[in-house]
Coordinates of N, CA and C and ligand atoms in Angstrom, one line a residue:
X905 N -16.1 27.4 -20.3 CA -17.3 27.1 -19.5 C -17.1 26.2 -18.3
X906 N -17.6 26.5 -17.2 CA -17.6 25.6 -16.1 C -18.9 25.0 -15.8
X907 N -19.0 23.7 -15.8 CA -20.2 23.0 -15.6 C -20.3 22.3 -14.3
X908 N -21.4 22.6 -13.6 CA -21.7 21.8 -12.3 C -22.2 20.5 -12.8
X909 N -21.7 19.4 -12.1 CA -22.1 18.0 -12.4 C -22.9 17.5 -11.2
X910 N -24.2 17.2 -11.5 CA -25.0 16.7 -10.4 C -25.6 15.4 -10.8
X911 N -25.8 14.5 -9.9 CA -26.3 13.2 -10.2 C -27.0 12.6 -9.0
X912 N -28.0 11.7 -9.2 CA -28.5 10.9 -8.1 C -28.9 11.8 -6.9
X913 N -29.8 12.7 -7.2 CA -30.3 13.6 -6.2 C -31.3 12.9 -5.3
X914 N -32.1 12.1 -6.0 CA -33.1 11.2 -5.3 C -34.0 12.0 -4.3
X915 N -34.5 13.1 -4.7 CA -35.5 13.8 -3.9 C -35.0 14.3 -2.6
X916 N -33.7 14.5 -2.5 CA -33.1 15.0 -1.3 C -32.8 16.5 -1.5
X917 N -33.7 17.3 -1.1 CA -33.6 18.8 -1.3 C -32.4 19.4 -0.5
X918 N -32.3 19.0 0.7 CA -31.2 19.5 1.6 C -29.8 19.3 0.9
X919 N -29.6 18.1 0.5 CA -28.4 17.7 -0.2 C -28.2 18.5 -1.5
X920 N -29.3 18.6 -2.2 CA -29.2 19.4 -3.5 C -28.8 20.8 -3.3
X921 N -29.5 21.4 -2.3 CA -29.2 22.9 -2.0 C -27.7 23.0 -1.5
X922 N -27.2 22.1 -0.7 CA -25.9 22.2 -0.3 C -24.9 22.1 -1.4
X923 N -25.2 21.2 -2.4 CA -24.3 21.0 -3.5 C -24.3 22.2 -4.4
X924 N -25.5 22.8 -4.6 CA -25.7 23.9 -5.5 C -25.0 25.2 -4.9
X925 N -25.1 25.3 -3.6 CA -24.4 26.4 -3.0 C -22.9 26.3 -3.2
X926 N -22.4 25.1 -3.1 CA -20.9 24.9 -3.4 C -20.5 25.0 -4.8
X927 N -21.5 24.9 -5.7 CA -21.2 25.0 -7.2 C -21.6 26.4 -7.7
X928 N -21.6 27.4 -6.8 CA -22.1 28.7 -7.2 C -21.4 29.3 -8.4
X929 N -20.1 29.0 -8.6 CA -19.4 29.5 -9.8 C -19.7 28.9 -11.1
X930 N -20.5 27.8 -11.1 CA -20.8 27.1 -12.3 C -21.7 27.9 -13.3
X931 N -21.4 27.9 -14.6 CA -22.1 28.7 -15.5 C -23.2 27.9 -16.2
X932 N -23.0 26.6 -16.2 CA -24.0 25.7 -16.8 C -24.0 24.4 -15.9
X933 N -25.0 23.5 -16.2 CA -25.2 22.3 -15.4 C -25.4 21.1 -16.2
X934 N -24.8 20.0 -15.8 CA -25.0 18.7 -16.3 C -25.7 17.8 -15.2
X935 N -26.8 17.3 -15.5 CA -27.5 16.4 -14.6 C -27.6 15.0 -15.2
X936 N -27.0 14.0 -14.4 CA -26.9 12.7 -14.9 C -28.1 11.8 -14.5
X937 N -29.1 12.3 -14.0 CA -30.3 11.6 -13.8 C -30.6 11.1 -12.3
X938 N -31.7 10.5 -12.1 CA -32.2 10.1 -10.8 C -32.4 11.4 -9.9
X939 N -33.2 12.3 -10.4 CA -33.5 13.5 -9.7 C -34.5 13.1 -8.5
X940 N -35.3 12.1 -8.8 CA -36.3 11.6 -7.8 C -36.0 10.1 -7.5
X941 N -36.9 9.7 -6.5 CA -36.8 8.3 -6.0 C -36.1 8.3 -4.7
X942 N -36.6 7.6 -3.7 CA -36.1 7.4 -2.4 C -36.4 8.6 -1.4
X943 N -36.2 9.8 -1.9 CA -36.2 11.0 -1.0 C -37.6 11.7 -0.9
X944 N -37.8 12.6 0.0 CA -39.1 13.2 0.3 C -39.5 14.4 -0.5
X945 N -38.6 14.9 -1.3 CA -39.0 16.2 -2.0 C -38.8 16.1 -3.6
X946 N -39.5 15.1 -4.2 CA -39.3 15.0 -5.6 C -39.7 16.3 -6.4
X947 N -40.9 16.9 -6.1 CA -41.3 18.1 -6.8 C -40.3 19.2 -6.7
X948 N -39.9 19.4 -5.5 CA -39.0 20.6 -5.2 C -37.6 20.3 -5.9
X949 N -37.2 19.1 -5.9 CA -35.9 18.8 -6.6 C -36.0 19.0 -8.1
X950 N -37.1 18.5 -8.7 CA -37.2 18.7 -10.2 C -37.3 20.1 -10.5
X951 N -38.1 20.9 -9.7 CA -38.3 22.3 -10.0 C -36.9 23.0 -9.9
X952 N -36.1 22.7 -8.9 CA -34.8 23.3 -8.7 C -33.8 23.0 -9.8
X953 N -33.9 21.7 -10.2 CA -33.0 21.3 -11.3 C -33.4 22.0 -12.6
X954 N -34.7 22.0 -12.9 CA -35.1 22.6 -14.2 C -34.8 24.0 -14.4
X955 N -34.6 24.8 -13.2 CA -34.3 26.2 -13.4 C -32.8 26.5 -13.5
X956 N -32.0 25.5 -13.4 CA -30.5 25.7 -13.5 C -30.1 26.2 -14.8
X957 N -29.1 27.1 -14.9 CA -28.7 27.7 -16.2 C -28.1 26.7 -17.1
X958 N -28.5 26.8 -18.4 CA -27.9 25.9 -19.5 C -27.9 24.5 -19.1
X959 N -29.0 24.0 -18.6 CA -29.0 22.6 -18.1 C -29.1 21.6 -19.2
X960 N -28.3 20.5 -19.1 CA -28.4 19.3 -19.9 C -28.7 18.2 -19.0
X961 N -29.7 17.5 -19.2 CA -30.1 16.4 -18.2 C -30.6 15.2 -19.0
X962 N -30.1 14.0 -18.4 CA -30.5 12.8 -19.0 C -31.4 12.0 -17.9
X963 N -32.1 11.0 -18.4 CA -33.0 10.3 -17.4 C -32.2 9.2 -16.7
X964 N -32.6 9.0 -15.4 CA -32.1 7.9 -14.6 C -33.2 6.9 -14.5
X965 N -32.9 5.7 -14.0 CA -33.9 4.7 -13.9 C -35.0 5.0 -12.9
X966 N -34.7 5.7 -11.8 CA -35.7 6.1 -10.9 C -36.6 7.2 -11.4
X967 N -36.1 8.1 -12.3 CA -36.9 9.1 -12.9 C -38.0 8.4 -13.8
X968 N -37.5 7.4 -14.5 CA -38.4 6.7 -15.5 C -39.4 5.8 -14.7
X969 N -38.9 5.2 -13.6 CA -39.8 4.4 -12.8 C -40.9 5.2 -12.2
X970 N -40.6 6.4 -11.7 CA -41.7 7.2 -11.1 C -42.8 7.6 -12.1
X971 N -42.4 7.6 -13.4 CA -43.4 8.1 -14.4 C -43.9 6.9 -15.2
X972 N -43.7 5.7 -14.7 CA -44.2 4.5 -15.3 C -43.5 4.1 -16.6
X973 N -42.3 4.6 -16.8 CA -41.6 4.3 -18.1 C -40.4 3.3 -17.8
X974 N -40.3 2.7 -16.7 CA -39.3 1.7 -16.4 C -39.9 0.6 -15.5
X975 N -39.6 -0.6 -15.9 CA -40.2 -1.8 -15.2 C -39.7 -1.8 -13.7
X976 N -40.7 -1.8 -12.8 CA -40.4 -1.8 -11.4 C -39.9 -3.2 -10.9
X977 N -40.0 -4.2 -11.8 CA -39.4 -5.5 -11.5 C -37.9 -5.5 -11.3
X978 N -37.3 -4.4 -11.9 CA -35.8 -4.3 -11.7 C -35.4 -3.8 -10.3
X979 N -36.4 -3.3 -9.6 CA -36.1 -2.7 -8.3 C -36.4 -3.6 -7.1
X980 N -35.6 -3.4 -6.0 CA -36.0 -4.2 -4.8 C -37.2 -3.6 -4.2
X981 N -37.8 -4.2 -3.2 CA -39.1 -3.8 -2.7 C -39.1 -2.4 -2.1
X982 N -38.0 -2.0 -1.5 CA -37.9 -0.6 -0.9 C -37.9 0.4 -2.0
X983 N -37.1 0.2 -3.0 CA -37.0 1.1 -4.1 C -38.3 1.2 -4.8
X984 N -39.0 0.1 -4.9 CA -40.3 0.0 -5.6 C -41.3 0.8 -4.8
X985 N -41.3 0.7 -3.5 CA -42.3 1.4 -2.7 C -42.0 2.9 -2.8
X986 N -40.8 3.3 -2.8 CA -40.4 4.7 -2.9 C -40.8 5.3 -4.3
X987 N -40.6 4.4 -5.4 CA -41.0 4.8 -6.7 C -42.5 5.1 -6.9
X988 N -43.3 4.2 -6.3 CA -44.7 4.3 -6.4 C -45.1 5.6 -5.6
X989 N -44.6 5.8 -4.4 CA -44.9 7.0 -3.6 C -44.5 8.3 -4.4
X990 N -43.3 8.2 -5.1 CA -42.8 9.4 -5.8 C -43.8 9.7 -7.0
X991 N -44.2 8.7 -7.7 CA -45.1 8.9 -8.8 C -46.4 9.5 -8.4
X992 N -46.9 9.2 -7.2 CA -48.1 9.7 -6.7 C -48.0 11.2 -6.3
X993 N -46.7 11.6 -5.9 CA -46.5 13.0 -5.5 C -46.3 13.9 -6.7
X994 N -45.7 13.4 -7.8 CA -45.3 14.3 -8.8 C -46.4 15.2 -9.4
X995 N -46.1 16.5 -9.5 CA -47.0 17.4 -10.2 C -47.0 17.1 -11.7
X996 N -48.1 17.3 -12.4 CA -48.2 16.9 -13.8 C -47.0 17.4 -14.7
X997 N -46.7 18.7 -14.5 CA -45.6 19.3 -15.3 C -44.2 18.6 -15.0
X998 N -44.0 18.3 -13.8 CA -42.7 17.6 -13.4 C -42.7 16.2 -13.9
X999 N -43.9 15.5 -13.9 CA -44.1 14.2 -14.4 C -43.7 14.2 -15.9
X1000 N -44.3 15.1 -16.6 CA -44.0 15.2 -18.1 C -42.6 15.5 -18.3
X1001 N -42.0 16.3 -17.5 CA -40.6 16.7 -17.7 C -39.7 15.4 -17.6
X1002 N -39.9 14.7 -16.5 CA -39.1 13.4 -16.3 C -39.3 12.5 -17.5
X1003 N -40.5 12.4 -17.9 CA -40.9 11.5 -19.0 C -40.2 11.9 -20.3
X1004 N -39.9 13.2 -20.5 CA -39.3 13.7 -21.7 C -37.8 13.7 -21.8
X1005 N -37.2 13.3 -20.7 CA -35.7 13.3 -20.6 C -35.1 12.3 -21.6
X1006 N -34.0 12.7 -22.3 CA -33.3 11.7 -23.1 C -32.5 10.7 -22.3
X1007 N -32.1 9.6 -22.9 CA -31.3 8.6 -22.3 C -29.8 8.9 -22.4
X1008 N -29.5 9.7 -23.4 CA -28.1 10.1 -23.7 C -28.0 11.4 -24.3
X1009 N -27.0 12.2 -23.9 CA -26.8 13.5 -24.5 C -25.4 13.8 -24.8
X1010 N -25.1 14.8 -25.6 CA -23.7 15.1 -25.9 C -23.5 16.6 -25.9
X1011 N -22.3 17.0 -25.4 CA -21.8 18.3 -25.5 C -20.5 18.2 -26.4
X1012 N -20.0 19.3 -26.9 CA -18.7 19.1 -27.6 C -17.7 18.5 -26.6
X1013 N -17.2 17.3 -27.0 CA -16.2 16.7 -26.2 C -16.7 15.8 -25.0
X1014 N -18.0 15.8 -24.7 CA -18.5 15.1 -23.6 C -19.8 14.3 -23.9
X1015 N -19.8 13.1 -23.5 CA -21.0 12.2 -23.6 C -21.6 12.1 -22.2
X1016 N -22.9 12.1 -22.2 CA -23.6 12.2 -20.9 C -24.6 11.0 -20.8
X1017 N -24.5 10.2 -19.8 CA -25.4 9.0 -19.7 C -25.6 8.7 -18.2
X1018 N -26.7 8.1 -17.8 CA -26.9 7.8 -16.4 C -26.0 6.8 -15.9
X1019 N -25.9 5.6 -16.6 CA -25.2 4.5 -16.0 C -24.0 4.0 -16.9
X1020 N -24.3 3.6 -18.1 CA -23.3 2.9 -18.9 C -23.8 2.9 -20.4
X1021 N -22.9 2.4 -21.3 CA -23.3 2.2 -22.7 C -22.9 0.8 -23.1
X1022 N -23.7 0.2 -24.0 CA -24.7 0.8 -24.8 C -26.1 0.9 -24.0
X1023 N -26.2 0.2 -22.8 CA -27.5 0.3 -22.1 C -27.4 1.3 -21.0
X1024 N -28.1 2.4 -21.1 CA -27.9 3.5 -20.2 C -28.2 3.2 -18.7
X1025 N -29.0 2.1 -18.5 CA -29.4 1.8 -17.1 C -28.5 0.7 -16.5
X1026 N -27.5 0.2 -17.2 CA -26.6 -0.7 -16.7 C -25.6 0.0 -15.8
X1027 N -24.9 -0.8 -15.0 CA -23.9 -0.2 -14.1 C -22.5 -0.4 -14.6
X1028 N -21.6 0.6 -14.4 CA -20.1 0.3 -14.6 C -19.6 -0.1 -13.2
X1029 N -19.3 -1.4 -13.1 CA -18.8 -1.9 -11.8 C -17.4 -2.3 -11.9
X1030 N -16.9 -2.5 -13.1 CA -15.5 -3.0 -13.3 C -15.0 -2.5 -14.6
X1031 N -13.8 -2.8 -14.9 CA -13.2 -2.4 -16.2 C -13.8 -3.1 -17.3
X1032 N -14.6 -4.2 -17.1 CA -15.3 -4.9 -18.2 C -16.4 -4.0 -18.7
X1033 N -17.2 -3.4 -17.8 CA -18.3 -2.6 -18.3 C -17.7 -1.2 -18.8
X1034 N -16.6 -0.8 -18.2 CA -15.9 0.5 -18.6 C -15.5 0.3 -20.0
X1035 N -14.9 -0.8 -20.4 CA -14.4 -1.1 -21.7 C -15.6 -1.1 -22.7
X1036 N -16.6 -1.7 -22.3 CA -17.8 -1.7 -23.2 C -18.3 -0.3 -23.4
X1037 N -18.3 0.5 -22.4 CA -18.8 1.9 -22.5 C -17.9 2.7 -23.4
X1038 N -16.5 2.5 -23.2 CA -15.6 3.3 -24.0 C -15.8 3.0 -25.5
X1039 N -16.2 1.8 -25.8 CA -16.4 1.4 -27.2 C -17.6 2.1 -27.8
X1040 N -18.5 2.7 -27.0 CA -19.8 3.2 -27.5 C -19.8 4.7 -27.5
X1041 N -18.7 5.4 -27.2 CA -18.7 6.8 -27.4 C -17.4 7.3 -28.0
X1042 N -17.4 8.5 -28.6 CA -16.2 8.9 -29.3 C -15.6 10.2 -28.7
X1043 N -16.2 10.8 -27.7 CA -15.7 12.0 -27.1 C -14.5 11.6 -26.2
X1044 N -13.8 12.6 -25.7 CA -12.7 12.3 -24.8 C -13.2 11.9 -23.4
X1045 N -14.4 12.5 -23.1 CA -14.9 12.3 -21.7 C -16.4 11.8 -21.8
X1046 N -16.7 10.9 -20.9 CA -18.0 10.4 -20.7 C -18.3 10.6 -19.2
X1047 N -19.4 11.3 -18.9 CA -19.8 11.4 -17.5 C -21.0 10.5 -17.2
X1048 N -20.8 9.8 -16.1 CA -21.9 8.8 -15.7 C -22.2 9.0 -14.2
X1049 N -23.3 8.4 -13.7 CA -23.7 8.4 -12.3 C -24.1 7.0 -12.0
X1050 N -25.2 6.9 -11.3 CA -25.9 5.6 -11.1 C -25.4 4.7 -10.0
X1051 N -24.1 4.6 -9.8 CA -23.6 3.8 -8.7 C -23.5 4.6 -7.4
X1052 N -23.6 5.9 -7.4 CA -23.5 6.7 -6.2 C -22.1 6.7 -5.6
X1053 N -21.1 6.3 -6.4 CA -19.7 6.2 -5.9 C -18.9 7.0 -6.9
X1054 N -18.0 7.9 -6.4 CA -17.2 8.7 -7.2 C -16.0 7.8 -7.6
X1055 N -15.8 7.6 -8.9 CA -14.6 6.9 -9.5 C -14.5 7.2 -10.9
X1056 N -13.3 6.8 -11.5 CA -13.1 7.1 -12.9 C -12.3 6.0 -13.6
X1057 N -12.4 6.0 -14.9 CA -11.6 5.0 -15.7 C -10.9 5.8 -16.8
X1058 N -9.7 5.4 -17.1 CA -8.9 6.0 -18.1 C -8.6 5.0 -19.2
X1059 N -8.7 5.4 -20.4 CA -8.4 4.5 -21.5 C -7.2 5.1 -22.2
X1060 N -6.1 4.3 -22.3 CA -4.9 4.7 -22.9 C -4.6 3.8 -24.1
X1061 N -4.5 4.4 -25.3 CA -4.3 3.6 -26.5 C -3.0 2.8 -26.4
X1062 N -3.1 1.5 -26.8 CA -1.9 0.7 -26.8 C -1.1 0.9 -28.0
X1063 N 0.1 0.4 -28.0 CA 1.0 0.5 -29.2 C 0.3 -0.3 -30.4
X1064 N -0.3 -1.4 -30.0 CA -0.9 -2.2 -31.1 C -2.4 -1.9 -31.1
X1065 N -2.8 -1.6 -32.3 CA -4.3 -1.3 -32.4 C -5.0 -2.5 -33.1
X1066 N -5.9 -3.1 -32.5 CA -6.7 -4.1 -33.1 C -7.9 -3.4 -33.8
X1067 N -7.9 -3.5 -35.1 CA -8.9 -2.7 -35.9 C -10.3 -3.2 -35.6
X1068 N -10.4 -4.5 -35.2 CA -11.8 -5.0 -35.0 C -12.3 -4.7 -33.6
X1069 N -11.4 -4.4 -32.6 CA -11.9 -4.1 -31.3 C -10.9 -3.1 -30.6
X1070 N -11.0 -1.9 -31.0 CA -10.1 -0.9 -30.5 C -10.1 -0.8 -29.0
X1071 N -11.2 -0.8 -28.4 CA -11.3 -0.6 -26.9 C -10.7 -1.8 -26.2
X1072 N -10.8 -3.0 -26.7 CA -10.3 -4.2 -26.0 C -8.7 -4.1 -26.0
X1073 N -8.2 -3.6 -27.1 CA -6.7 -3.5 -27.2 C -6.1 -2.4 -26.3
X1074 N -7.0 -1.5 -25.9 CA -6.5 -0.4 -25.1 C -6.4 -0.8 -23.7
X1075 N -5.6 0.0 -23.0 CA -5.3 -0.2 -21.6 C -6.4 0.6 -20.8
X1076 N -7.0 -0.1 -19.9 CA -8.0 0.7 -19.1 C -7.6 0.7 -17.6
X1077 N -7.4 1.8 -17.1 CA -7.0 2.0 -15.7 C -8.2 2.3 -14.9
X1078 N -8.2 2.0 -13.6 CA -9.4 2.3 -12.8 C -8.9 3.0 -11.5
X1079 N -9.6 4.1 -11.1 CA -9.2 4.8 -9.9 C -10.4 5.3 -9.2
X1080 N -10.3 5.4 -7.9 CA -11.4 5.9 -7.1 C -11.1 7.3 -6.6
X1081 N -12.1 8.2 -6.6 CA -11.8 9.5 -6.2 C -12.2 9.7 -4.7
X1082 N -12.8 8.7 -4.1 CA -13.2 8.6 -2.7 C -13.9 9.9 -2.3
X1083 N -13.2 10.7 -1.4 CA -13.9 11.8 -0.8 C -13.6 13.1 -1.5
X1084 N -13.2 13.0 -2.7 CA -12.9 14.3 -3.5 C -11.6 14.2 -4.2
X1085 N -11.4 14.9 -5.3 CA -10.2 14.8 -6.0 C -10.4 15.4 -7.4
X1086 N -9.4 15.2 -8.2 CA -9.4 15.9 -9.5 C -8.9 14.9 -10.6
X1087 N -9.5 15.0 -11.7 CA -9.0 14.2 -12.9 C -8.7 15.2 -13.9
X1088 N -7.4 15.3 -14.2 CA -6.9 16.2 -15.3 C -6.7 15.4 -16.6
X1089 N -7.3 15.9 -17.6 CA -7.3 15.2 -18.9 C -6.0 15.4 -19.6
X1090 N -5.5 14.3 -20.1 CA -4.2 14.4 -20.9 C -4.5 14.0 -22.3
X1091 N -3.8 14.6 -23.3 CA -4.1 14.3 -24.7 C -3.8 12.8 -25.0
X1092 N -4.6 12.2 -25.8 CA -4.4 10.8 -26.2 C -5.1 9.8 -25.2
X1093 N -5.7 10.3 -24.1 CA -6.3 9.5 -23.2 C -7.8 9.8 -23.1
X1094 N -8.6 8.8 -22.8 CA -10.1 9.1 -22.7 C -10.5 8.7 -21.3
X1095 N -11.7 9.3 -20.9 CA -12.1 9.2 -19.5 C -13.5 8.9 -19.3
X1096 N -13.9 8.1 -18.3 CA -15.2 7.9 -17.8 C -15.2 8.4 -16.4
X1097 N -15.9 9.4 -16.1 CA -15.9 10.0 -14.7 C -17.2 9.9 -14.1
X1098 N -17.3 9.4 -12.8 CA -18.5 9.4 -12.0 C -18.2 10.3 -10.8
X1099 N -18.9 11.3 -10.6 CA -18.7 12.2 -9.5 C -19.4 11.8 -8.2
X1100 N -20.1 10.7 -8.2 CA -20.8 10.2 -7.0 C -22.2 10.8 -7.0
X1101 N -22.9 10.5 -5.9 CA -24.3 10.9 -5.8 C -24.5 12.0 -4.8
X1102 N -25.5 12.8 -5.1 CA -25.8 13.9 -4.1 C -26.7 13.4 -3.0
X1103 N -27.8 12.8 -3.3 CA -28.9 12.5 -2.4 C -28.8 11.2 -1.6
X1104 N -27.9 10.3 -2.0 CA -27.8 9.0 -1.3 C -26.4 8.4 -1.6
X1105 N -25.4 9.0 -1.1 CA -24.0 8.5 -1.3 C -23.9 7.0 -0.8
X1106 N -23.1 6.2 -1.5 CA -23.0 4.8 -1.1 C -21.5 4.4 -0.9
X1107 N -20.6 5.3 -0.6 CA -19.2 4.9 -0.4 C -18.8 5.1 1.0
X1108 N -19.8 5.0 1.9 CA -19.5 5.1 3.4 C -19.3 6.5 3.9
X1109 N -19.4 7.5 3.0 CA -19.3 8.9 3.4 C -20.7 9.5 3.2
X1110 N -21.3 10.0 4.2 CA -22.7 10.5 4.1 C -22.8 11.9 3.4
X1111 N -21.7 12.6 3.2 CA -21.7 13.9 2.5 C -22.1 13.8 1.1
X1112 N -22.8 14.8 0.6 CA -23.2 14.9 -0.8 C -22.0 14.9 -1.7
X1113 N -22.0 14.2 -2.8 CA -20.9 14.2 -3.8 C -21.4 14.7 -5.1
X1114 N -20.5 15.5 -5.7 CA -20.9 16.1 -7.0 C -19.6 16.6 -7.7
X1115 N -19.7 17.3 -8.8 CA -18.5 17.6 -9.5 C -18.5 18.9 -10.2
X1116 N -17.4 19.4 -10.7 CA -17.3 20.5 -11.5 C -16.4 20.2 -12.7
X1117 N -16.9 20.4 -13.9 CA -16.1 20.2 -15.1 C -15.7 21.5 -15.7
X1118 N -14.4 21.7 -15.6 CA -13.8 23.0 -16.1 C -13.3 22.7 -17.5
X1119 N -14.0 23.2 -18.5 CA -13.7 22.9 -19.9 C -12.4 23.5 -20.3
X1120 N -12.1 24.7 -19.9 CA -10.9 25.4 -20.2 C -9.6 24.7 -19.6
X1121 N -9.7 24.4 -18.3 CA -8.6 23.8 -17.6 C -8.5 22.3 -17.9
X1122 N -9.5 21.7 -18.6 CA -9.6 20.3 -18.9 C -9.5 19.4 -17.7
X1123 N -10.4 19.6 -16.8 CA -10.4 18.7 -15.6 C -11.8 18.6 -15.0
X1124 N -12.0 17.5 -14.3 CA -13.2 17.4 -13.5 C -12.7 17.3 -12.0
X1125 N -13.4 18.1 -11.2 CA -13.1 18.0 -9.8 C -14.3 17.5 -9.0
X1126 N -14.0 16.5 -8.1 CA -15.1 15.9 -7.3 C -15.1 16.6 -6.0
X1127 N -16.2 16.9 -5.5 CA -16.3 17.6 -4.2 C -17.3 16.9 -3.3
X1128 N -17.2 17.1 -2.0 CA -18.1 16.6 -1.0 C -18.5 17.8 -0.1
X1129 N -19.8 17.8 0.3 CA -20.2 18.8 1.3 C -21.2 18.1 2.3
X1130 N -21.2 18.5 3.6 CA -22.2 18.0 4.5 C -23.5 18.7 4.2
X1131 N -24.6 18.2 4.6 CA -25.9 18.8 4.5 C -26.8 18.5 5.7
X1132 N -28.0 19.1 5.7 CA -28.9 18.9 6.9 C -29.6 17.6 6.8
X1133 N -28.8 16.5 7.0 CA -29.3 15.2 6.9 C -30.4 14.8 7.8
X1134 N -30.4 15.3 9.0 CA -31.4 15.0 10.0 C -32.8 15.6 9.5
X1135 N -32.7 16.7 8.8 CA -33.9 17.3 8.3 C -34.5 16.4 7.2
X1136 N -33.7 15.9 6.3 CA -34.2 15.0 5.3 C -34.8 13.8 5.9
X1137 N -34.1 13.2 6.9 CA -34.6 12.0 7.6 C -36.0 12.3 8.3
X1138 N -36.1 13.5 8.9 CA -37.4 13.8 9.5 C -38.5 13.9 8.5
X1139 N -38.2 14.5 7.3 CA -39.2 14.5 6.3 C -39.6 13.1 5.7
X1140 N -38.6 12.3 5.6 CA -38.8 10.9 5.1 C -39.7 10.1 6.1
X1141 N -39.5 10.3 7.4 CA -40.3 9.6 8.4 C -41.8 10.2 8.3
X1142 N -41.9 11.5 8.2 CA -43.2 12.1 8.1 C -44.0 11.6 6.9
X1143 N -43.2 11.4 5.8 CA -43.9 10.9 4.5 C -44.2 9.4 4.6
X1144 N -43.6 8.7 5.6 CA -43.9 7.3 5.7 C -43.0 6.5 4.7
X1145 N -41.9 7.0 4.3 CA -41.0 6.3 3.4 C -40.3 5.2 4.2
X1146 N -39.8 4.1 3.6 CA -39.2 3.0 4.4 C -38.1 3.5 5.3
X1147 N -38.1 3.0 6.5 CA -37.1 3.4 7.5 C -35.6 3.0 7.1
X1148 N -35.5 1.9 6.4 CA -34.2 1.5 5.9 C -33.6 2.5 5.0
X1149 N -34.4 3.1 4.1 CA -33.9 4.2 3.2 C -33.6 5.4 4.0
X1150 N -34.3 5.7 5.1 CA -34.0 6.8 5.9 C -32.7 6.7 6.6
X1151 N -32.5 5.5 7.2 CA -31.3 5.2 8.0 C -30.0 5.2 7.1
X1152 N -30.1 4.7 5.9 CA -28.9 4.5 5.1 C -28.2 5.9 4.8
X1153 N -29.0 6.9 4.8 CA -28.4 8.3 4.5 C -27.3 8.6 5.5
X1154 N -27.5 8.3 6.8 CA -26.4 8.6 7.7 C -25.2 7.7 7.7
X1155 N -25.4 6.5 7.1 CA -24.3 5.6 6.9 C -23.5 5.8 5.6
X1156 N -24.2 6.5 4.7 CA -23.6 6.6 3.3 C -23.5 5.3 2.6
X1157 N -24.5 4.4 2.8 CA -24.5 3.1 2.2 C -25.8 2.8 1.6
Ligands
LIG1501 ZN1 -29.5 6.7 -8.3

């Protein structure tokens, strides 16, 4: 099976459509959350994601914030303003859909969570959080999003195993996929892979970032594609969304 990996769409329909066009060969889809928030097309994005074949989707903090299930105190003022706007726009069926999303899901061999473990809305920003996350799942691969930056961590079992803290004794490597690349899984190693964000990349590259998990070939490939960014910005201005959020799209920050 080949799975399209999509994350952090943030109501950006143009970026989502560009990513899905590039993922045409995918037979199933994994969505890591934040379908809405920041962008001008929350309903259209939820509708588009929901119709994807064999979809497995977990909740992101912005999905839950838009439906009143996440404390807005965690957000800065711009994110809060966008979350309130998004909540007002959502059609009841899409509202209920976002509210029903699980925080964590599992496929054979793959754990799926928005940000980190054990707390799904935490960020993996260093090998410290990566280690904590490794300790909380047992599959070879864990897919995450949330930071909008494509990167990955590898856990290699050390010669010495500490029975009380297996993950701490293991070696954790960290690598960035930047503008695209491939992680090939090797036996005996475990991986946390972030394919970056579709609707609001934050690595200085404005192109949509997403991935493809090839179960048979045992690899994840990260890809980037340009999209009609000016159109998204035009819609954001028309909707009256904060100008800062509109401008950041072209800087990829
Ligand atoms: Zn996000």
